[in-house]
Every structure is written in C-alpha cells, then in structure tokens.
Amino acid sequence: MRRRDFVWLGSASALGVPLGSLTGSAQQRPADLTAGGAAPAPTPPLPSPSSSLPPDIIAPKDVPFGGTIHLAVDATDVTRHIFGVTETIPVQSGPLTLLYPRWLPGTHAPGGRIDALAGLMIHAHGRRLEWARDTVDVHAFHVDVPAGATQLDLAFQFLSAGDSNEGRIVMTPEMLNLQWNSMILYPAGYFVRRITVEASVKLAEGWQFATALEAASTAGASTTFKPVSLETLVDSPMFAGRHVKRVALNESQSVPVRLTVFADRPELLEAKPEQLDAHRALVTQAYKLFKSHHYDHYDLLLALTDRMGGIGLEHHRSSENATAPTYFTEWDKNVDTRALVPHEFAHSWNGKFRRPADLWTANYNVPMRDSLLWVYEGQTQYWGQVLAARAGLWSKEQALEILAEVAAVYAHRIGRAWKSLQDTTNDPIIAGRRAIPWRSWQRSEDYYSEGELVWLDADTLIRERSGGEKSLDDFAGAFFGINNGDWESVTYTFDDVVNTLNAVYPYDWADFLRTRLENHRSEAPLDGIGRGGYRLVYSDTPSDTFKKTEARRKLTDLTYSLGLVVGRESKLTDVLWDGPAYAAGLTVGTQIVAVNGVTYDSDRLKETVKGAKTNSAPIELLVKNGDRYTTVRIDYHGGLRYPHLERDPGVPPRLDQILAPRN
Ligand SMILES: [Zn+2]
C-alpha cells in the first residue's frame, strides 16, 4: 500500500485532547462514599467475567471447504453507489459462523467496512433464517442451519460511500473499484486458500473492466469468472468504467503484463509514447532487480480521477492505483505521483510473494501483526523510488529532489525521541490512517520513508565495503528471486532478512537494523546519503519538484523555516512540534488572516520570511482559530529554507549508480 503523502501532511483536524483532561482529580475512594456514620448499605456484587460471552469463533484449519461458493455482484447502480450481492454457500445442518473480512491484506489493519454491509437476508429451502451477530466480533454472524438444508442463499448490499466523509468513494458515474472482500461472507473454520468461489459481476451497459481474474463466460453485461480460491479472489479486485485504455507493458505471450487505464474523461487517457515506454521499462527494470516474477499474468489497474478515491494497493497479479486525473496529460506537473505505480508493482515481490511471518494470516478475521513492515513497506518504498528512476519515470535529478524532501522530513521527525521507528509499525492498527494533529511528534507509519532511508544506508554500506562489487540489488535477487513463476507466499522472519544480508556481505546486520529500528536519536538515518556521495543542505529556493508538488497539492510548505504548512483557505495543515510556529502557539486548523498587517497570501508570507532575515522584528500573523482572532509573533530570522542534495566530491557518486538503469 502507498502511504499518505510523506511531506505535506495532515489536514485540518480536531485539536488534541488537552493533557490536563487526562490527569483530572483522583477518583473518590469507596471509603469517602460510606463515611458519615450511617450503616453501610449491602455490598452489591462486584462485576465479574460474564459467562454469557459468545463462544470462541472456530479457528481456521488447512482443510478443504466442500463445494463452491457462488457469488454474484450487481455493480450497475453507480448513481447511488450501491453494490447488490447474492451468494450461495454449500452447508451442512448445524451451527455455522459466517465471517465478513476484517483484516485486509495490504492495509495491515482491521479496516473491513462492516458498517457498509446492509440488508442481510439468509434463506434455506426458501425459508428465512434468523442470524445473530457475534457481540464480541461484530464481523461474525451465527446461523443455525436446519436439518436437510444443503445450501444457504444470502442477499445483502454493500452501501459504498456517496460522500468522501463516509469513506473512500469506490463508485462514480464513470468508474468503479470492486474489492471482493467487501462483497462476501465466508464460513469460519477454513484457510481462505481452501475455499473455492465462483464469482460473477454485472456492470453498467457499455462499461469495460480489468482484473487479474480470468473470465469463463459473458452474457450481456454480466461476466462469470473461473472458480478460484477465496484468497485469489480477494487478491484480484476489479476496476471498471466507461473511459478505458489498454496498453501492453511487455511482449510476453506466456506472462503478459498489462496496463489498463480508467479516467474521468476520455481526453485524460491520452498518453505520449515515451510515457508508456517508461512504464514498460519499469517491468524490465523490476525483472533485472528481482530476477523473477511471481504471477502468470499481471494487471496494472490505473484510475486517473479526482472523483473516485485515491488508492495504492498491492496484489500478487495486479495492483490498484488511483491518482491525479492529469497524470499523463500534465506529466510535468505530477512528478510526485509517479512513485505510486513502481511502489505497488514492487509489492508483487515484496509483500505479496515474500511476506512477514507474523503478517500472514490463514483468513481475514485472524489479527495481523505488523512488526516487519519496515521491510514490507520500507524496502518497497526504496525500490519503488529506485525503479522510478531506473525506468525513466523520474530523471535522476527528480529522484534526488524527492530524496532530499524525504531526508529533510525525517531530519525534523522529533517524535523519534519517544517513539522508535519499530513502534511506528503499529500505527496502521493504532491510527487507522485518520488525520492526526502533530505528525512530527506522534509519527505516522514512518517505517515507509524512514525505512527507505535505512535501506539506502544498508545499500551504500554494502557498496562501500565490497568496493562496488555487491549491493542491495544482490539482496533483492536472493530474497525475492526464489521460486520463479510461483505465487504461493513464502514467509520470513527478522533472522531471514539478516541471514540473506549476511550472505550478500558479512556484517553485524542484526545490530545495524536493531540500532536503526529502536534508537531515540534526534538525527535521522542519513548515512546513506553521505555514503551515496551527497549532503543534505538547505537553500532559500525550492527545487523544481518541491515547487511542483506544492502547486499540485495547493500548499505553501514552510516546514524548514517557520515550521508550518499552509493549505486551502490559508489554514495550517501541519505545524512542526517545537518549531518556531509551535513556539508562537500555532496549531493545525488555524487560519492565517494577515501577515504584518496585510491580507495573507502565499507569496507575501514568503517575502516576509525572507525580509525577516535582515531585521530583528518578529513576523506578525493575525490568525483565526474557531471564532477567536489573535495576533501571534514568530521570532524567526533564518530566512526561507528548502532541502536539496548537494554533491560531495570526496565520496564516489553511489547514489547516481543506484539510480542508473540496469543493463
Ligand atoms: Zn506499500
């Protein structure tokens, strides 16, 4: 999965709970309640563990589920965003528990939208059966299957978001994103790879689709797919829509890699040959890196939209990518969006094929654990950016400009003082990607980009110590290049990672990794940049990529000067913890009304910061917070500061070598 934007973060959100409210007065002791001389009332029974807890839900076993589940999705109601589902499940009489997927692969969190499931009716032999929702696990439904019944007939709806405040929009009048995990109830007690499902979908008239599933038959607007395991079904989502372009990304007949683009409007599909060639080069560069493929065909699904919600979600044989509508047509303005596709593609190897042992689960209702996400996501973030450069989706300069931003963000990630990089692997479960007010202090899934810096550190260390003979490419080939052509997951542990690194270049890799995962230093792990032949420096002019990303996101990013980011409606979207703006009392959501007595605009604020370098007066901001107007003074005189990587001529240009295409 692709993380949220790594530089300009957060959005207007509620203020944090004041610390004082957490440490209110001590609770009254029971003695205080009975003081006063009156005879104590009879003691009511103390609460105790209730015997009425529902029984445990049967654990998944590695045994075949008898018969085939038939699942039919009606995805034609695109105006009202309603998916209609009917399902038949072979059963035997007796108690049965049906599960709605909760722990979703690639999201690393319990994000299944059970709240969107409605209208559930279950019948057997035409007779309605009552179901009982489990009161502990609300994703589970208990049913008593009557004697003689051999199948259950289910009907329900998935009421997808009609407004983005209800969640990600997955259906618009132009396109949809069907994720099978939202559309199915499945029996408890089985590994999902042992449950067979035959799925079909009905789309709006004239719509086309793409998915890694293979069609068995079509009838009008309905398509039935070849039966697959529930694991493969959930791993094979669909994009569909009215405006579609199909592109072959390789010439292989036996293992085709296909790009299917969906767009809000047909003119957004216009792609230049060199843009498509860069996507083709991504495939060849990934094969040179990973020395394998783990699919029999691959479908890169790409939606260019500002109406359907954004996504980057990996699968073995496909990926879901939704990004800026002008991805192709305003190529130069969308530099930062071009790391999305390489990241998700690299996940076919890192994350789907090789998967952390504690993250792999037998079904979608067993909790996942995220301790190795600094490999799963951190190294994918690294390879995604390296492959973007090697494929020509980025120039070397663009890759270095993006890396400068990453380095600067983590050089200012003060939250490391209390929260280790390792602890950030719990963030998907802790925070569920909700907006947070103090990103630099709370940290947020930093295993992605701080993880990327750790892998750059490891790569350059191997290159330096081996005299350029070895690199992290060798790790990728050894770790991900096994079982070519196969896509059964192979799990790994921390020790497996260390052992493979040692096989590439012997070093105390366990200590190397643990130090970087567990430390509380104020310094970011920037050794890889230094060993790569560059220095992180700041100047008063933003890089071209920095400027374009600011423009695309409609932000003014003064993180490294005033310690704030201004977004739409001149509201602060980020304030650096302990930075100059923080010291002046500013917080996320505050609106800047005026700068030194004159109406706010982005250029005026930047000019003022520049001017403050040569005088001693503080910068005065009139700000609005709720219905209160206040004047704050920021005593900052360091001028504008933007991050860059500057070549260090004393060190070989290892970063240039890393970013250069493989022959
Ligand atoms: Zn990812």
mmCIF file with all atom_site columns, C-alpha atoms in Angstrom, residues 112-212:
data_model
loop_
_atom_site.group_PDB
_atom_site.id
_atom_site.type_symbol
_atom_site.label_atom_id
_atom_site.label_alt_id
_atom_site.label_comp_id
_atom_site.label_asym_id
_atom_site.label_entity_id
_atom_site.label_seq_id
_atom_site.pdbx_PDB_ins_code
_atom_site.Cartn_x
_atom_site.Cartn_y
_atom_site.Cartn_z
_atom_site.occupancy
_atom_site.B_iso_or_equiv
_atom_site.pdbx_formal_charge
_atom_site.auth_seq_id
_atom_site.auth_comp_id
_atom_site.auth_asym_id
_atom_site.auth_atom_id
_atom_site.pdbx_PDB_model_num
ATOM 1   C CA . GLY A 1 112 ? -13.141 -4.129  6.698   1.00 0.00 ? 112 GLY A CA 1
ATOM 2   C CA . ARG A 1 113 ? -16.202 -1.901  6.330   1.00 0.00 ? 113 ARG A CA 1
ATOM 3   C CA . ILE A 1 114 ? -18.778 -3.995  8.165   1.00 0.00 ? 114 ILE A CA 1
ATOM 4   C CA . ASP A 1 115 ? -20.730 -0.758  8.714   1.00 0.00 ? 115 ASP A CA 1
ATOM 5   C CA . ALA A 1 116 ? -21.402 -0.642  4.973   1.00 0.00 ? 116 ALA A CA 1
ATOM 6   C CA . LEU A 1 117 ? -22.995 -4.114  4.872   1.00 0.00 ? 117 LEU A CA 1
ATOM 7   C CA . ALA A 1 118 ? -26.784 -3.855  4.987   1.00 0.00 ? 118 ALA A CA 1
ATOM 8   C CA . GLY A 1 119 ? -29.919 -5.762  4.104   1.00 0.00 ? 119 GLY A CA 1
ATOM 9   C CA . LEU A 1 120 ? -28.554 -9.183  5.059   1.00 0.00 ? 120 LEU A CA 1
ATOM 10  C CA . MET A 1 121 ? -31.195 -11.875 4.489   1.00 0.00 ? 121 MET A CA 1
ATOM 11  C CA . ILE A 1 122 ? -30.397 -15.573 4.703   1.00 0.00 ? 122 ILE A CA 1
ATOM 12  C CA . HIS A 1 123 ? -32.666 -18.294 3.347   1.00 0.00 ? 123 HIS A CA 1
ATOM 13  C CA . ALA A 1 124 ? -32.566 -22.093 3.251   1.00 0.00 ? 124 ALA A CA 1
ATOM 14  C CA . HIS A 1 125 ? -35.072 -24.003 1.126   1.00 0.00 ? 125 HIS A CA 1
ATOM 15  C CA . GLY A 1 126 ? -36.839 -20.685 0.586   1.00 0.00 ? 126 GLY A CA 1
ATOM 16  C CA . ARG A 1 127 ? -37.366 -20.268 4.330   1.00 0.00 ? 127 ARG A CA 1
ATOM 17  C CA . ARG A 1 128 ? -35.853 -17.259 6.064   1.00 0.00 ? 128 ARG A CA 1
ATOM 18  C CA . LEU A 1 129 ? -33.280 -17.976 8.749   1.00 0.00 ? 129 LEU A CA 1
ATOM 19  C CA . GLU A 1 130 ? -32.555 -15.592 11.580  1.00 0.00 ? 130 GLU A CA 1
ATOM 20  C CA . TRP A 1 131 ? -28.899 -14.725 12.057  1.00 0.00 ? 131 TRP A CA 1
ATOM 21  C CA . ALA A 1 132 ? -27.271 -13.475 15.249  1.00 0.00 ? 132 ALA A CA 1
ATOM 22  C CA . ARG A 1 133 ? -24.331 -11.134 15.105  1.00 0.00 ? 133 ARG A CA 1
ATOM 23  C CA . ASP A 1 134 ? -21.494 -12.040 17.432  1.00 0.00 ? 134 ASP A CA 1
ATOM 24  C CA . THR A 1 135 ? -21.448 -9.479  20.228  1.00 0.00 ? 135 THR A CA 1
ATOM 25  C CA . VAL A 1 136 ? -17.646 -9.588  20.562  1.00 0.00 ? 136 VAL A CA 1
ATOM 26  C CA . ASP A 1 137 ? -16.624 -9.844  16.910  1.00 0.00 ? 137 ASP A CA 1
ATOM 27  C CA . VAL A 1 138 ? -19.236 -7.833  15.054  1.00 0.00 ? 138 VAL A CA 1
ATOM 28  C CA . HIS A 1 139 ? -17.850 -9.102  11.729  1.00 0.00 ? 139 HIS A CA 1
ATOM 29  C CA . ALA A 1 140 ? -19.230 -12.603 12.537  1.00 0.00 ? 140 ALA A CA 1
ATOM 30  C CA . PHE A 1 141 ? -22.772 -13.873 12.034  1.00 0.00 ? 141 PHE A CA 1
ATOM 31  C CA . HIS A 1 142 ? -24.095 -17.057 13.666  1.00 0.00 ? 142 HIS A CA 1
ATOM 32  C CA . VAL A 1 143 ? -26.718 -19.131 11.873  1.00 0.00 ? 143 VAL A CA 1
ATOM 33  C CA . ASP A 1 144 ? -28.411 -22.443 12.734  1.00 0.00 ? 144 ASP A CA 1
ATOM 34  C CA . VAL A 1 145 ? -28.631 -24.411 9.514   1.00 0.00 ? 145 VAL A CA 1
ATOM 35  C CA . PRO A 1 146 ? -31.821 -26.528 9.606   1.00 0.00 ? 146 PRO A CA 1
ATOM 36  C CA . ALA A 1 147 ? -31.764 -30.283 9.084   1.00 0.00 ? 147 ALA A CA 1
ATOM 37  C CA . GLY A 1 148 ? -31.777 -31.223 5.428   1.00 0.00 ? 148 GLY A CA 1
ATOM 38  C CA . ALA A 1 149 ? -30.505 -27.888 4.158   1.00 0.00 ? 149 ALA A CA 1
ATOM 39  C CA . THR A 1 150 ? -27.563 -28.178 1.746   1.00 0.00 ? 150 THR A CA 1
ATOM 40  C CA . GLN A 1 151 ? -27.107 -24.544 0.831   1.00 0.00 ? 151 GLN A CA 1
ATOM 41  C CA . LEU A 1 152 ? -27.756 -21.081 2.180   1.00 0.00 ? 152 LEU A CA 1
ATOM 42  C CA . ASP A 1 153 ? -28.945 -18.277 -0.054  1.00 0.00 ? 153 ASP A CA 1
ATOM 43  C CA . LEU A 1 154 ? -27.681 -14.880 1.058   1.00 0.00 ? 154 LEU A CA 1
ATOM 44  C CA . ALA A 1 155 ? -28.586 -11.440 -0.185  1.00 0.00 ? 155 ALA A CA 1
ATOM 45  C CA . PHE A 1 156 ? -27.176 -8.144  1.048   1.00 0.00 ? 156 PHE A CA 1
ATOM 46  C CA . GLN A 1 157 ? -25.863 -4.803  -0.141  1.00 0.00 ? 157 GLN A CA 1
ATOM 47  C CA . PHE A 1 158 ? -22.505 -3.103  0.193   1.00 0.00 ? 158 PHE A CA 1
ATOM 48  C CA . LEU A 1 159 ? -23.525 0.540   0.609   1.00 0.00 ? 159 LEU A CA 1
ATOM 49  C CA . SER A 1 160 ? -20.371 2.239   -0.540  1.00 0.00 ? 160 SER A CA 1
ATOM 50  C CA . ALA A 1 161 ? -19.590 5.850   0.357   1.00 0.00 ? 161 ALA A CA 1
ATOM 51  C CA . GLY A 1 162 ? -21.542 8.503   -1.532  1.00 0.00 ? 162 GLY A CA 1
ATOM 52  C CA . ASP A 1 163 ? -19.547 11.281  0.086   1.00 0.00 ? 163 ASP A CA 1
ATOM 53  C CA . SER A 1 164 ? -15.881 11.194  0.999   1.00 0.00 ? 164 SER A CA 1
ATOM 54  C CA . ASN A 1 165 ? -16.670 11.852  4.657   1.00 0.00 ? 165 ASN A CA 1
ATOM 55  C CA . GLU A 1 166 ? -18.211 8.347   4.722   1.00 0.00 ? 166 GLU A CA 1
ATOM 56  C CA . GLY A 1 167 ? -15.008 6.740   3.491   1.00 0.00 ? 167 GLY A CA 1
ATOM 57  C CA . ARG A 1 168 ? -13.274 6.197   0.195   1.00 0.00 ? 168 ARG A CA 1
ATOM 58  C CA . ILE A 1 169 ? -15.554 6.630   -2.822  1.00 0.00 ? 169 ILE A CA 1
ATOM 59  C CA . VAL A 1 170 ? -15.329 3.441   -4.904  1.00 0.00 ? 170 VAL A CA 1
ATOM 60  C CA . MET A 1 171 ? -18.134 4.059   -7.388  1.00 0.00 ? 171 MET A CA 1
ATOM 61  C CA . THR A 1 172 ? -18.797 7.081   -9.598  1.00 0.00 ? 172 THR A CA 1
ATOM 62  C CA . PRO A 1 173 ? -20.852 7.534   -12.788 1.00 0.00 ? 173 PRO A CA 1
ATOM 63  C CA . GLU A 1 174 ? -17.593 6.990   -14.736 1.00 0.00 ? 174 GLU A CA 1
ATOM 64  C CA . MET A 1 175 ? -15.780 4.185   -12.916 1.00 0.00 ? 175 MET A CA 1
ATOM 65  C CA . LEU A 1 176 ? -15.759 1.783   -10.013 1.00 0.00 ? 176 LEU A CA 1
ATOM 66  C CA . ASN A 1 177 ? -13.333 -0.205  -7.895  1.00 0.00 ? 177 ASN A CA 1
ATOM 67  C CA . LEU A 1 178 ? -14.796 -3.549  -6.846  1.00 0.00 ? 178 LEU A CA 1
ATOM 68  C CA . GLN A 1 179 ? -12.977 -5.195  -3.940  1.00 0.00 ? 179 GLN A CA 1
ATOM 69  C CA . TRP A 1 180 ? -14.294 -8.701  -3.381  1.00 0.00 ? 180 TRP A CA 1
ATOM 70  C CA . ASN A 1 181 ? -13.564 -8.624  0.353   1.00 0.00 ? 181 ASN A CA 1
ATOM 71  C CA . SER A 1 182 ? -16.364 -6.061  0.653   1.00 0.00 ? 182 SER A CA 1
ATOM 72  C CA . MET A 1 183 ? -18.785 -8.339  -1.205  1.00 0.00 ? 183 MET A CA 1
ATOM 73  C CA . ILE A 1 184 ? -18.594 -11.683 0.575   1.00 0.00 ? 184 ILE A CA 1
ATOM 74  C CA . LEU A 1 185 ? -19.444 -13.583 3.744   1.00 0.00 ? 185 LEU A CA 1
ATOM 75  C CA . TYR A 1 186 ? -17.444 -16.779 4.134   1.00 0.00 ? 186 TYR A CA 1
ATOM 76  C CA . PRO A 1 187 ? -17.557 -19.730 6.544   1.00 0.00 ? 187 PRO A CA 1
ATOM 77  C CA . ALA A 1 188 ? -15.337 -19.726 9.630   1.00 0.00 ? 188 ALA A CA 1
ATOM 78  C CA . GLY A 1 189 ? -13.092 -22.749 10.114  1.00 0.00 ? 189 GLY A CA 1
ATOM 79  C CA . TYR A 1 190 ? -11.088 -22.820 6.861   1.00 0.00 ? 190 TYR A CA 1
ATOM 80  C CA . PHE A 1 191 ? -7.948  -21.290 5.429   1.00 0.00 ? 191 PHE A CA 1
ATOM 81  C CA . VAL A 1 192 ? -9.173  -18.924 2.731   1.00 0.00 ? 192 VAL A CA 1
ATOM 82  C CA . ARG A 1 193 ? -6.930  -20.679 0.206   1.00 0.00 ? 193 ARG A CA 1
ATOM 83  C CA . ARG A 1 194 ? -9.080  -23.827 0.745   1.00 0.00 ? 194 ARG A CA 1
ATOM 84  C CA . ILE A 1 195 ? -12.434 -22.156 -0.034  1.00 0.00 ? 195 ILE A CA 1
ATOM 85  C CA . THR A 1 196 ? -13.427 -22.105 -3.726  1.00 0.00 ? 196 THR A CA 1
ATOM 86  C CA . VAL A 1 197 ? -15.529 -19.256 -5.085  1.00 0.00 ? 197 VAL A CA 1
ATOM 87  C CA . GLU A 1 198 ? -17.108 -18.741 -8.485  1.00 0.00 ? 198 GLU A CA 1
ATOM 88  C CA . ALA A 1 199 ? -17.756 -15.018 -8.817  1.00 0.00 ? 199 ALA A CA 1
ATOM 89  C CA . SER A 1 200 ? -19.704 -13.051 -11.366 1.00 0.00 ? 200 SER A CA 1
ATOM 90  C CA . VAL A 1 201 ? -20.343 -9.372  -11.854 1.00 0.00 ? 201 VAL A CA 1
ATOM 91  C CA . LYS A 1 202 ? -22.885 -7.313  -13.743 1.00 0.00 ? 202 LYS A CA 1
ATOM 92  C CA . LEU A 1 203 ? -21.686 -3.891  -14.900 1.00 0.00 ? 203 LEU A CA 1
ATOM 93  C CA . ALA A 1 204 ? -23.463 -0.890  -16.358 1.00 0.00 ? 204 ALA A CA 1
ATOM 94  C CA . GLU A 1 205 ? -24.123 -1.095  -20.097 1.00 0.00 ? 205 GLU A CA 1
ATOM 95  C CA . GLY A 1 206 ? -21.049 -0.266  -22.177 1.00 0.00 ? 206 GLY A CA 1
ATOM 96  C CA . TRP A 1 207 ? -18.569 -0.415  -19.299 1.00 0.00 ? 207 TRP A CA 1
ATOM 97  C CA . GLN A 1 208 ? -15.302 -2.314  -19.580 1.00 0.00 ? 208 GLN A CA 1
ATOM 98  C CA . PHE A 1 209 ? -13.326 -3.893  -16.767 1.00 0.00 ? 209 PHE A CA 1
ATOM 99  C CA . ALA A 1 210 ? -9.867  -5.142  -15.861 1.00 0.00 ? 210 ALA A CA 1
ATOM 100 C CA . THR A 1 211 ? -8.907  -7.636  -13.163 1.00 0.00 ? 211 THR A CA 1
ATOM 101 C CA . ALA A 1 212 ? -6.421  -10.461 -12.666 1.00 0.00 ? 212 ALA A CA 1
#
